[in-house]
Short mmCIF file of C-alpha atoms and ligand atoms in Angstrom, two decimals:
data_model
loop_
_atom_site.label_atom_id
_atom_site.label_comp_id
_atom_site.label_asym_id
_atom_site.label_seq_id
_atom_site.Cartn_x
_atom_site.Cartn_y
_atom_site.Cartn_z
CA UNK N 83 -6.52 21.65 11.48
CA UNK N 84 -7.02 17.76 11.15
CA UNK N 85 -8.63 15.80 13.30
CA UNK N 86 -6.88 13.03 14.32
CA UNK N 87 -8.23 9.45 13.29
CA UNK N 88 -7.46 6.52 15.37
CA UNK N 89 -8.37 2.99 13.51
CA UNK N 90 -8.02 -0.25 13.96
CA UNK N 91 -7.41 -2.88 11.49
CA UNK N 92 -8.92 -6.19 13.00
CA UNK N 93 -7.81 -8.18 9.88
CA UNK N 94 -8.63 -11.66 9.83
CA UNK N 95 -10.12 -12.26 13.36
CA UNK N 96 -12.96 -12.66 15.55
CA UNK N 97 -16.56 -13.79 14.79
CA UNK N 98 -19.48 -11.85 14.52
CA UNK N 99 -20.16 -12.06 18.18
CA UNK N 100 -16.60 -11.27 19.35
CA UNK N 101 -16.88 -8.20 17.18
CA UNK N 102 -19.74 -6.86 18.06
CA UNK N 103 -18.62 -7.43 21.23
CA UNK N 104 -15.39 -5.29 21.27
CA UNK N 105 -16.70 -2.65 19.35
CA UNK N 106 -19.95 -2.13 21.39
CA UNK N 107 -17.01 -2.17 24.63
CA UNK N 108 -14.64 0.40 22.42
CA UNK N 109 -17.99 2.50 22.17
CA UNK N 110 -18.85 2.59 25.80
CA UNK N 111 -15.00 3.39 26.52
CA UNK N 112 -14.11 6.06 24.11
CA UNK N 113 -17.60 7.69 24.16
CA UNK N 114 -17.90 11.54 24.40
CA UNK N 115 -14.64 12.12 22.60
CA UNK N 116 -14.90 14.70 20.36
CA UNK N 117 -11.54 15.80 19.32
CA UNK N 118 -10.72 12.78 17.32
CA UNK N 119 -12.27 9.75 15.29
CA UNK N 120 -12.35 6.14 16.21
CA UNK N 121 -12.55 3.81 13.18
CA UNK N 122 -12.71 0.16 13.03
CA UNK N 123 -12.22 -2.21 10.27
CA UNK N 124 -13.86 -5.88 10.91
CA UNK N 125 -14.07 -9.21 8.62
CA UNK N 126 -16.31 -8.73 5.66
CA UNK N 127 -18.78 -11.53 7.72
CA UNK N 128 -19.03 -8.79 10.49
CA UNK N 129 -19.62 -5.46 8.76
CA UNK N 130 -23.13 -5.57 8.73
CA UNK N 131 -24.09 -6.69 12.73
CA UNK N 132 -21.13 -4.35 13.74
CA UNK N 133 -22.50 -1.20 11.84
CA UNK N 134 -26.13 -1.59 13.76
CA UNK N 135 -24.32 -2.48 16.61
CA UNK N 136 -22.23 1.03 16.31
CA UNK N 137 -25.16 2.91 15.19
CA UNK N 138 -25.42 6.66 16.52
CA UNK N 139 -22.37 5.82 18.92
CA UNK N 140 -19.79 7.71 17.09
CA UNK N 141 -17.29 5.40 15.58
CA UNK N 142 -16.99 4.76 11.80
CA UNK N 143 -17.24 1.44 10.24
CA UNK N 144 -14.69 0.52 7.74
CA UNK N 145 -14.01 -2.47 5.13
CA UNK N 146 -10.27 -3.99 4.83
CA UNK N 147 -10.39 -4.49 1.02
CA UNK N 148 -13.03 -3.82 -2.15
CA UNK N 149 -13.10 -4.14 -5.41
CA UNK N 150 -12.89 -1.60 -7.83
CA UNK N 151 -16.34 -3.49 -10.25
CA UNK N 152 -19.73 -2.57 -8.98
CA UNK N 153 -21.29 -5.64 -9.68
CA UNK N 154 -21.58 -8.74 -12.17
CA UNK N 155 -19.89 -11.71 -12.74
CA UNK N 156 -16.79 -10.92 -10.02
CA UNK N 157 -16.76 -14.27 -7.93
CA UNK N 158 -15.76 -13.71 -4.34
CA UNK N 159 -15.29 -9.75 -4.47
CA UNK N 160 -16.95 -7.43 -2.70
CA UNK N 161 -17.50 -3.69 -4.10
CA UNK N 162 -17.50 -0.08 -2.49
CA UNK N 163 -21.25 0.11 -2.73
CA UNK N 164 -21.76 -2.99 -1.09
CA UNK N 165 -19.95 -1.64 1.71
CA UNK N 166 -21.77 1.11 1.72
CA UNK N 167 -24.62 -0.51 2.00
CA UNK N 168 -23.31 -2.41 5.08
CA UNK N 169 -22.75 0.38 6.51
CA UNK N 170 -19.04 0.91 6.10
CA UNK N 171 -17.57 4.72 5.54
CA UNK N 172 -14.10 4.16 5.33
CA UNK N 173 -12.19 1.37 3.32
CA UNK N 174 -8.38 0.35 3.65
CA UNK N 175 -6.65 0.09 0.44
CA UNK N 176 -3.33 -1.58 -0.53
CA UNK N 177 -2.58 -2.98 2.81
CA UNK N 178 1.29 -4.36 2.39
CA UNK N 179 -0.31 -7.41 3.75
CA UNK N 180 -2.63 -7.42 0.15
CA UNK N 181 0.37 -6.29 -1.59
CA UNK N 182 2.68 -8.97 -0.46
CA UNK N 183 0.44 -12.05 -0.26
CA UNK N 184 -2.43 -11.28 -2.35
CA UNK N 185 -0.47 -9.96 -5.16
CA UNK N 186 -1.92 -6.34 -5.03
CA UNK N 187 0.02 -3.91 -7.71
CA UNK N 188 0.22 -0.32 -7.59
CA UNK N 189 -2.65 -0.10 -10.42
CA UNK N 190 -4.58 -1.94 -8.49
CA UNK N 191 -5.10 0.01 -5.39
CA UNK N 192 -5.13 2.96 -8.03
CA UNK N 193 -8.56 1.48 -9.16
CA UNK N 194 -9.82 0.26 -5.90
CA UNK N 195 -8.96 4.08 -4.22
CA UNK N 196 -10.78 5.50 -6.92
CA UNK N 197 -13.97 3.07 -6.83
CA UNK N 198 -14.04 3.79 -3.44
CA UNK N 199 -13.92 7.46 -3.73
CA UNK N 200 -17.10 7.33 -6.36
CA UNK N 201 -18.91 5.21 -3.85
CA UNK N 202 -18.85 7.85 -1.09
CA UNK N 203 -16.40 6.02 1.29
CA UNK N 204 -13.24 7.45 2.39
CA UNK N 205 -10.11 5.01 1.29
CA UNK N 206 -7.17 4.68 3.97
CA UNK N 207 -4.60 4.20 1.47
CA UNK N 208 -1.55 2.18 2.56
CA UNK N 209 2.21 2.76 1.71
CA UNK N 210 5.47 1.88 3.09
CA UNK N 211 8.73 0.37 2.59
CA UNK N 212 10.05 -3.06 3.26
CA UNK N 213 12.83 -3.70 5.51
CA UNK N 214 15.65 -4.64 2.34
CA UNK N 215 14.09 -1.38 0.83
CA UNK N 216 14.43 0.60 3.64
CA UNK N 217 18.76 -1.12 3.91
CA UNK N 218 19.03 -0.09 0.59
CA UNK N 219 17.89 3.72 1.41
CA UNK N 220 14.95 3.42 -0.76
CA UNK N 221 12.13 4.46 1.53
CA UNK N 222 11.53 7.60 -0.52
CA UNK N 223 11.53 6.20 -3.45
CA UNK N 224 9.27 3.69 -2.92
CA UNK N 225 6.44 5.64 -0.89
CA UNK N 226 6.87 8.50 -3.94
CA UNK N 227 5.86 5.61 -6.48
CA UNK N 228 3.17 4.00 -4.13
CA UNK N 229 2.00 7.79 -3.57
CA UNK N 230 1.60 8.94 -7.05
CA UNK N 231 0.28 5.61 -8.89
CA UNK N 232 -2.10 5.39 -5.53
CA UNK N 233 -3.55 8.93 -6.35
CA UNK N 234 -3.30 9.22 -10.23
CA UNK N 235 -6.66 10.97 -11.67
CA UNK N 236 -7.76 12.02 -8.33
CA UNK N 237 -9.07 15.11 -8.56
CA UNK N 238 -8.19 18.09 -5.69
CA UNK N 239 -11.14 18.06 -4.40
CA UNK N 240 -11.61 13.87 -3.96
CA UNK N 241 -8.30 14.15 -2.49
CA UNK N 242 -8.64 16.46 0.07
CA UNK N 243 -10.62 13.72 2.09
CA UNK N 244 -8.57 10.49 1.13
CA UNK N 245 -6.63 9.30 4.34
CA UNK N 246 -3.32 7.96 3.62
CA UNK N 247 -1.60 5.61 6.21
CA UNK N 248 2.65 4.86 6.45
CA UNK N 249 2.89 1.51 7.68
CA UNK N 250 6.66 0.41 7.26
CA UNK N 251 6.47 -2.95 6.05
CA UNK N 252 9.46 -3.92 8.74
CA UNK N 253 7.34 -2.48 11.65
CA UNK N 254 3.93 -4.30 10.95
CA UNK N 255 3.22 -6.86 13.81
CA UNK N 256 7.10 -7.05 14.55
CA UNK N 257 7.43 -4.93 17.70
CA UNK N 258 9.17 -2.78 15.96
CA UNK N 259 8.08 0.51 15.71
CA UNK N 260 9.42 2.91 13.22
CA UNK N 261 10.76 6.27 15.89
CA UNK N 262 8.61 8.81 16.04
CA UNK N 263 11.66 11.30 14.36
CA UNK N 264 11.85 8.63 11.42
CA UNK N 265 8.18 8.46 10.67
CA UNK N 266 7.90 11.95 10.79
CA UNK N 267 9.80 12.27 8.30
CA UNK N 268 8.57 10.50 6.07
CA UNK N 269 4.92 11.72 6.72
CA UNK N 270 6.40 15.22 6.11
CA UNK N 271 8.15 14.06 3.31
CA UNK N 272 4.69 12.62 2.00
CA UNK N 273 3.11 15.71 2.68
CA UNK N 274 5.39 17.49 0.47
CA UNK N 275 4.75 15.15 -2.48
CA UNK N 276 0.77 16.02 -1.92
CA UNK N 277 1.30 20.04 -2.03
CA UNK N 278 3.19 19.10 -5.68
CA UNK N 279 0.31 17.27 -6.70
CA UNK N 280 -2.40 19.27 -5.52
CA UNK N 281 -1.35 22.16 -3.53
CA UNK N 282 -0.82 23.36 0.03
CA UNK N 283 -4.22 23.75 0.89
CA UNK N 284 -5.65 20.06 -0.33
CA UNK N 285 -2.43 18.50 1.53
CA UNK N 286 -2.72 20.49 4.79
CA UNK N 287 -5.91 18.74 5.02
CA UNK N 288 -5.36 15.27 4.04
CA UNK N 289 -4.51 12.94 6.93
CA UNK N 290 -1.32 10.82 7.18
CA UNK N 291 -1.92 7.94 9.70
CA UNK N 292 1.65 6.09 10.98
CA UNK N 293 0.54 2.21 11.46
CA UNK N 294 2.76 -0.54 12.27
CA UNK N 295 3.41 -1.74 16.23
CA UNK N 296 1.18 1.44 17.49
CA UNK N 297 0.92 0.40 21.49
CA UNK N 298 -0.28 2.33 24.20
CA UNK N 299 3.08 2.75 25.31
CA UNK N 300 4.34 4.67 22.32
CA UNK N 301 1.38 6.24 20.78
CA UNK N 302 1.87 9.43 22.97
CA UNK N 303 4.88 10.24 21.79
CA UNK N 304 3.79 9.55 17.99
CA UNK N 305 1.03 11.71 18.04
CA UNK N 306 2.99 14.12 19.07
CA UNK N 307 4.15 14.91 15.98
CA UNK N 308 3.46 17.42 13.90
CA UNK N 309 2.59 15.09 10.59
CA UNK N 310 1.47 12.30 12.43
CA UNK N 311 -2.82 12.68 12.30
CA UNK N 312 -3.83 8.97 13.00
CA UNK N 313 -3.02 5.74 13.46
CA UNK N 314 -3.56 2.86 12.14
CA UNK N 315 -3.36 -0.08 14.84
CA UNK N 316 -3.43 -4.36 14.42
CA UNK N 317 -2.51 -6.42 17.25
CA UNK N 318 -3.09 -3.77 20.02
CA UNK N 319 -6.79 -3.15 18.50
CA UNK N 320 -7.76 -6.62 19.13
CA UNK N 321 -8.75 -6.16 22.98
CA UNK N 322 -10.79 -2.49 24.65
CA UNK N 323 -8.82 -1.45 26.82
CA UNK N 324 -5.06 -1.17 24.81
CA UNK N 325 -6.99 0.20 21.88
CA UNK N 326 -8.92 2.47 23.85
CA UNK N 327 -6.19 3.97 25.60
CA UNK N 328 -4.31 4.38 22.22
CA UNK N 329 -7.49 6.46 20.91
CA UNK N 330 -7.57 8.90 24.51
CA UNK N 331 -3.63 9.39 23.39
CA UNK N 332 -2.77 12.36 24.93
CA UNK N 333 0.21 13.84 22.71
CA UNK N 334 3.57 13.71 24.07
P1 PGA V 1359 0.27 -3.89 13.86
O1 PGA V 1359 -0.46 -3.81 12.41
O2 PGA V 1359 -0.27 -2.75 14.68
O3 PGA V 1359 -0.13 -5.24 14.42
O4 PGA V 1359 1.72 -3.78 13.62
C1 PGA V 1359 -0.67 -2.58 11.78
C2 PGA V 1359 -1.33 -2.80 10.43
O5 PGA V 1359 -1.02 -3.79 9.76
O6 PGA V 1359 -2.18 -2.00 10.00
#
């Protein structure tokens, strides 16, 4: 079965002391679980104290962004081996916030999913609809397209350890959270688009985090679900004791 992964997407916050600070306090407060995995996702500026900071205390270090070069003359980018060698595992790819503000096109996180992939780090790959999408009864179509162009000449085998993450655009740092029936859905929908693409057993095993307004108060009831693996938490990461309580969710 798949183990659930609970991460949190700090985005553009805290220094390098602050960070090390929460996730050395996230350590000492989710320590000894062994049922699930804790990921968090610091500034680039903080990758590197928090991964020595986190070292041999059981949660996984992961980048917001890369860039699909390796090297050269890339001004400002940062690639998947450079993460590595932070010390990052994980990587979050095609957030809708790099989508919406940063210009981020389907190809795009194509090339960065893949780069990551070759580098050895496990891409959280983001899709969802936005709200006028969602009006118009387009949510399928749109996470079908962000689906497919995310995972096009990704091999079975690669994909069997991607992570992929539904974050409603609508639901993302609004309060609103999508209900746990309606993002079901859609992660079983998504599941069924991975067993066309490369068969039951590589999409039984690929995990399909919900994100968008997680809270303790409702992440009990999400997990609960029988497509929901993960989650993938903002605001309610930023402070120890709301994002540990999400990760001891107890499924309701
Ligand atoms: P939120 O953000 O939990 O603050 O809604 C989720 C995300 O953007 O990943």
């Amino acid at each position: 079965m798949r183990t659930p992964l609970m991460a949190g997407n700090w985005k553009l916050n805290l220094t390098i002391d602050e960070a090390v600070g929460l996730a050395t306090a996230l350590a000492g407060q989710t320590a000894g679980l062994t049922d699930r995995e804790v990921m968090i996702a610091p500034v680039f500026t903080a990758l590197a104290p928090v991964g020595k900071a986190l070292e041999g205390r059981g949660i996984y270090l992961g980048a917001q962004d890369v860039y699909w070069e390796s090297s050269g003359a890339w001004t400002g980018e940062v690639s998947a081996p450079l993460l590595k060698d932070a010390g990052c595992s994980h990587v979050i790819v095609g957030h809708s916030e790099r989508r919406q503000h940063f210009g981020e096109t389907d190809e795009d996180v194509n090339r960065k999913a893949r780069a990551a992939i070759k580098a050895g780090l496990l891409p959280v790959i983001c899709v969802g609809e936005t709200l006028e999408e969602r009006e118009a009864g387009r949510e399928r179509d749109v996470v079908h397209r962000m689906v497919k162009s995310a995972l096009e000449g990704v091999s079975p085998e690669d994909a069997s350890s991607v992570i992929l993450a539904y974050e409603p655009v609508w639901a993302i740092g609004t309060g609103k959270t999508a209900s746990p029936d309606q993002a079901d859905e859609i992660h079983g929908y998504i599941r069924g688009l991975l067993s066309g693409s490369f068969g039951d057993i590589v999409a039984d095993r690929i995990r399909i985090l919900y994100g968008g307004s997680v809270k303790p108060d409702n992440v009990d009831e999400l997990m609960g679900k029988p497509h929901i693996d993960g989650a993938l938490v903002g605001g309610a990461s930023l402070e120890v004791d709301s994002f540990s309580r999400i990760v001891r969710f107890e499924k309701g």
